[in-house]
JSON list of C-alpha atoms in Angstrom, two decimals:
[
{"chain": "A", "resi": 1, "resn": "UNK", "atom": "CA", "xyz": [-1.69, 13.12, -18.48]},
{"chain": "A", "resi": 2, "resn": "UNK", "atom": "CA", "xyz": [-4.00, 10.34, -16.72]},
{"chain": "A", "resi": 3, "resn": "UNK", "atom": "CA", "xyz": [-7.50, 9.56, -17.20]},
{"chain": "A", "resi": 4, "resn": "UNK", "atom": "CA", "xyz": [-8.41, 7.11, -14.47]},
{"chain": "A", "resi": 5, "resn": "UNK", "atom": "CA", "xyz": [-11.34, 5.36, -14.09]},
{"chain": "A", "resi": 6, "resn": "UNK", "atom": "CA", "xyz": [-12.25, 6.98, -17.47]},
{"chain": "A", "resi": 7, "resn": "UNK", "atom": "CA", "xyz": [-15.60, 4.53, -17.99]},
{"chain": "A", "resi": 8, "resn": "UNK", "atom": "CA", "xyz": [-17.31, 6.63, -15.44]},
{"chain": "A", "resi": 9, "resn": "UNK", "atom": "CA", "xyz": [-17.05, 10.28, -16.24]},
{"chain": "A", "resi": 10, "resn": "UNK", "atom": "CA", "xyz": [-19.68, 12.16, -17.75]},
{"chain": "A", "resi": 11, "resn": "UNK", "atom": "CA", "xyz": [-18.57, 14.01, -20.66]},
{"chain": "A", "resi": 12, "resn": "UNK", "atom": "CA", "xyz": [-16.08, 11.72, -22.03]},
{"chain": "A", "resi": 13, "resn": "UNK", "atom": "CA", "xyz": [-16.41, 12.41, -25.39]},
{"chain": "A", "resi": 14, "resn": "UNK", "atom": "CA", "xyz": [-15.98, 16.00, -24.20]},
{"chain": "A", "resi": 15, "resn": "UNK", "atom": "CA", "xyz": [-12.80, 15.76, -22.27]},
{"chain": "A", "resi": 16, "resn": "UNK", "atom": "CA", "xyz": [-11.01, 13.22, -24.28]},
{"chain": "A", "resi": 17, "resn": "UNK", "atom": "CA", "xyz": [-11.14, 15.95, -26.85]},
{"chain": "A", "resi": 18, "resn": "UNK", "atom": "CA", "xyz": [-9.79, 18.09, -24.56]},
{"chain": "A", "resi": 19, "resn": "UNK", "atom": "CA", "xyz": [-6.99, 16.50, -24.03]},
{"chain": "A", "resi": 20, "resn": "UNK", "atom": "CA", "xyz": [-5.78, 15.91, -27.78]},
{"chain": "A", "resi": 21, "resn": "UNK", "atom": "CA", "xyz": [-4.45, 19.66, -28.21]},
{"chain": "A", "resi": 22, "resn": "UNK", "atom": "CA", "xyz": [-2.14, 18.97, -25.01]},
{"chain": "A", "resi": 23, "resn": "UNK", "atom": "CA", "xyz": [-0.80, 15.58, -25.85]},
{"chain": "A", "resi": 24, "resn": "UNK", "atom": "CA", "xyz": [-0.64, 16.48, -29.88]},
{"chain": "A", "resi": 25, "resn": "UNK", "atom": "CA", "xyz": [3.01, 18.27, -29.37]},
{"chain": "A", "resi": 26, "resn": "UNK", "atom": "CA", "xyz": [4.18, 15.00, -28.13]},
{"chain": "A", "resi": 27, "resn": "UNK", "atom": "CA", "xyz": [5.84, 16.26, -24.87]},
{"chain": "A", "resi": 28, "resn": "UNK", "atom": "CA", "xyz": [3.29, 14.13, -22.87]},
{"chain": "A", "resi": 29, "resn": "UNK", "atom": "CA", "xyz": [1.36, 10.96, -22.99]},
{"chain": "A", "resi": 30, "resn": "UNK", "atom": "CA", "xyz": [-1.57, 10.31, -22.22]},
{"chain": "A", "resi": 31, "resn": "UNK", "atom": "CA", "xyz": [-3.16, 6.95, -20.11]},
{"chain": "A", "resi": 32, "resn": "UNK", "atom": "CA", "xyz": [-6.56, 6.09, -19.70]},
{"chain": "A", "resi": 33, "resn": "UNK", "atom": "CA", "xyz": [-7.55, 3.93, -17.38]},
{"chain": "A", "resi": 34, "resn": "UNK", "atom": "CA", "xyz": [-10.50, 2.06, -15.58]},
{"chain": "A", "resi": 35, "resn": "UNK", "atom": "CA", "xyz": [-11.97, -0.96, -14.40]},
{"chain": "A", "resi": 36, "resn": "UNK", "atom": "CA", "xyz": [-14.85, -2.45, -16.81]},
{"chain": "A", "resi": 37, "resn": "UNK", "atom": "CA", "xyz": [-18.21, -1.29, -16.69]},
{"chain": "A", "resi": 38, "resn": "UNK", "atom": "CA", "xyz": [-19.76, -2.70, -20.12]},
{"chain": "A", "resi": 39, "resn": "UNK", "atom": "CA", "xyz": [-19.77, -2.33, -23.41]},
{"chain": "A", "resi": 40, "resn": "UNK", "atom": "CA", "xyz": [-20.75, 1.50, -23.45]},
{"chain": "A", "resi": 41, "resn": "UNK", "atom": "CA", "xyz": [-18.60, 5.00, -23.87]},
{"chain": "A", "resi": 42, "resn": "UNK", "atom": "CA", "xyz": [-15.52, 5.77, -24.96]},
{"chain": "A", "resi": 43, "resn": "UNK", "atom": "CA", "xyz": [-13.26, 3.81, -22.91]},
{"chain": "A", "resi": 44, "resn": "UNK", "atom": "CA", "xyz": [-15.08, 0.68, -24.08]},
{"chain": "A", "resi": 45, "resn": "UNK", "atom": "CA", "xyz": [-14.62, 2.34, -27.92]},
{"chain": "A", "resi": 46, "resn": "UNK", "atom": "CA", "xyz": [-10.61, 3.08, -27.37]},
{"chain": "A", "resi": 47, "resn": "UNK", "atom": "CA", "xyz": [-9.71, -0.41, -25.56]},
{"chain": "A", "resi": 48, "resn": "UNK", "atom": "CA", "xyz": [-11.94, -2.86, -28.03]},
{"chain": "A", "resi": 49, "resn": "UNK", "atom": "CA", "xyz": [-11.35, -0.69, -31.43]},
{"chain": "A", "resi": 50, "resn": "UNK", "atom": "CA", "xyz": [-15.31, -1.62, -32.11]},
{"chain": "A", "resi": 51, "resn": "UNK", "atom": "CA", "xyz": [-16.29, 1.40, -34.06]},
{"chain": "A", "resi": 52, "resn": "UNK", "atom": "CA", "xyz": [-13.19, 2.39, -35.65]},
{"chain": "A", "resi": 53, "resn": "UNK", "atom": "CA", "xyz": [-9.27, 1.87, -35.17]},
{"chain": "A", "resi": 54, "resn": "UNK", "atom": "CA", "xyz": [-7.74, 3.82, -32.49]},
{"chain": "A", "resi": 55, "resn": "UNK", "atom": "CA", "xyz": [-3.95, 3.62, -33.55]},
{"chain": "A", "resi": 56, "resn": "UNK", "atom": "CA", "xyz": [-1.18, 4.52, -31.34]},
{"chain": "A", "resi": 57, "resn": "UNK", "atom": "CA", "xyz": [-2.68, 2.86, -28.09]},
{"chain": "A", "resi": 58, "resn": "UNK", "atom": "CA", "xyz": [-1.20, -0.08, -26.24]},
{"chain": "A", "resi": 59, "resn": "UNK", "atom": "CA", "xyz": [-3.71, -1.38, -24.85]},
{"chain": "A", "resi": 60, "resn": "UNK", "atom": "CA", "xyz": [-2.93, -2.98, -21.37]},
{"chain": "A", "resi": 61, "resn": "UNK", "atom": "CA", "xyz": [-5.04, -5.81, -18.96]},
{"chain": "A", "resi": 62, "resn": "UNK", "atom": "CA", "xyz": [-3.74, -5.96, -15.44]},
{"chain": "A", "resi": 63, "resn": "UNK", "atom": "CA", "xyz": [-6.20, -8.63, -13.19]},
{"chain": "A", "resi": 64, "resn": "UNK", "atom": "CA", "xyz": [-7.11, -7.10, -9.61]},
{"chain": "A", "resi": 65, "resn": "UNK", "atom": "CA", "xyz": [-4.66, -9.64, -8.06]},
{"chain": "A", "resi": 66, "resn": "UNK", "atom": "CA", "xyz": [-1.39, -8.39, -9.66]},
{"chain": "A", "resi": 67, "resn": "UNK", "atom": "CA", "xyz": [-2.11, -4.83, -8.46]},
{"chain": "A", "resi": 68, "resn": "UNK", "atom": "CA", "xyz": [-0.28, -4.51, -5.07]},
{"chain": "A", "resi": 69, "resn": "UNK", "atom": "CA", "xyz": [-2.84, -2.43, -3.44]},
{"chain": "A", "resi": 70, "resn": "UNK", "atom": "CA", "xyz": [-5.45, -4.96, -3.24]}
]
């Protein structure tokens, strides 16, 4: 399961909770993605750990010029 450009959606509290249930039998993963857009929601939370600890992440920073498409 992908969340991409995860920083930007409305509700992410809301869907990231929605997605626990399907990943928790550990027949999927799940990847969140986005490019940076501040220090604000829950991609911001998840990839610095400033609230809490998110465990069982590896966390991942690919510059613009290593991505092929660009």
């Amino acid at each position: 399961m992908r969340l991409d450009e995860f920083c930007f959606v409305q509700n992410d509290r809301q869907i990231y909770a929605a997605t626990l249930p399907i990943i928790s039998k550990g027949r999927t993963t799940l990847r969140i993605a986005s490019s940076p857009f501040g220090q604000d929601g829950l991609f911001y939370e998840i990839y610095s750990e400033v609230l809490r600890p998110y465990r069982g992440y590896e966390r991942l920073q690919i510059p613009w010029w290593e991505v092929y498409a660009f």
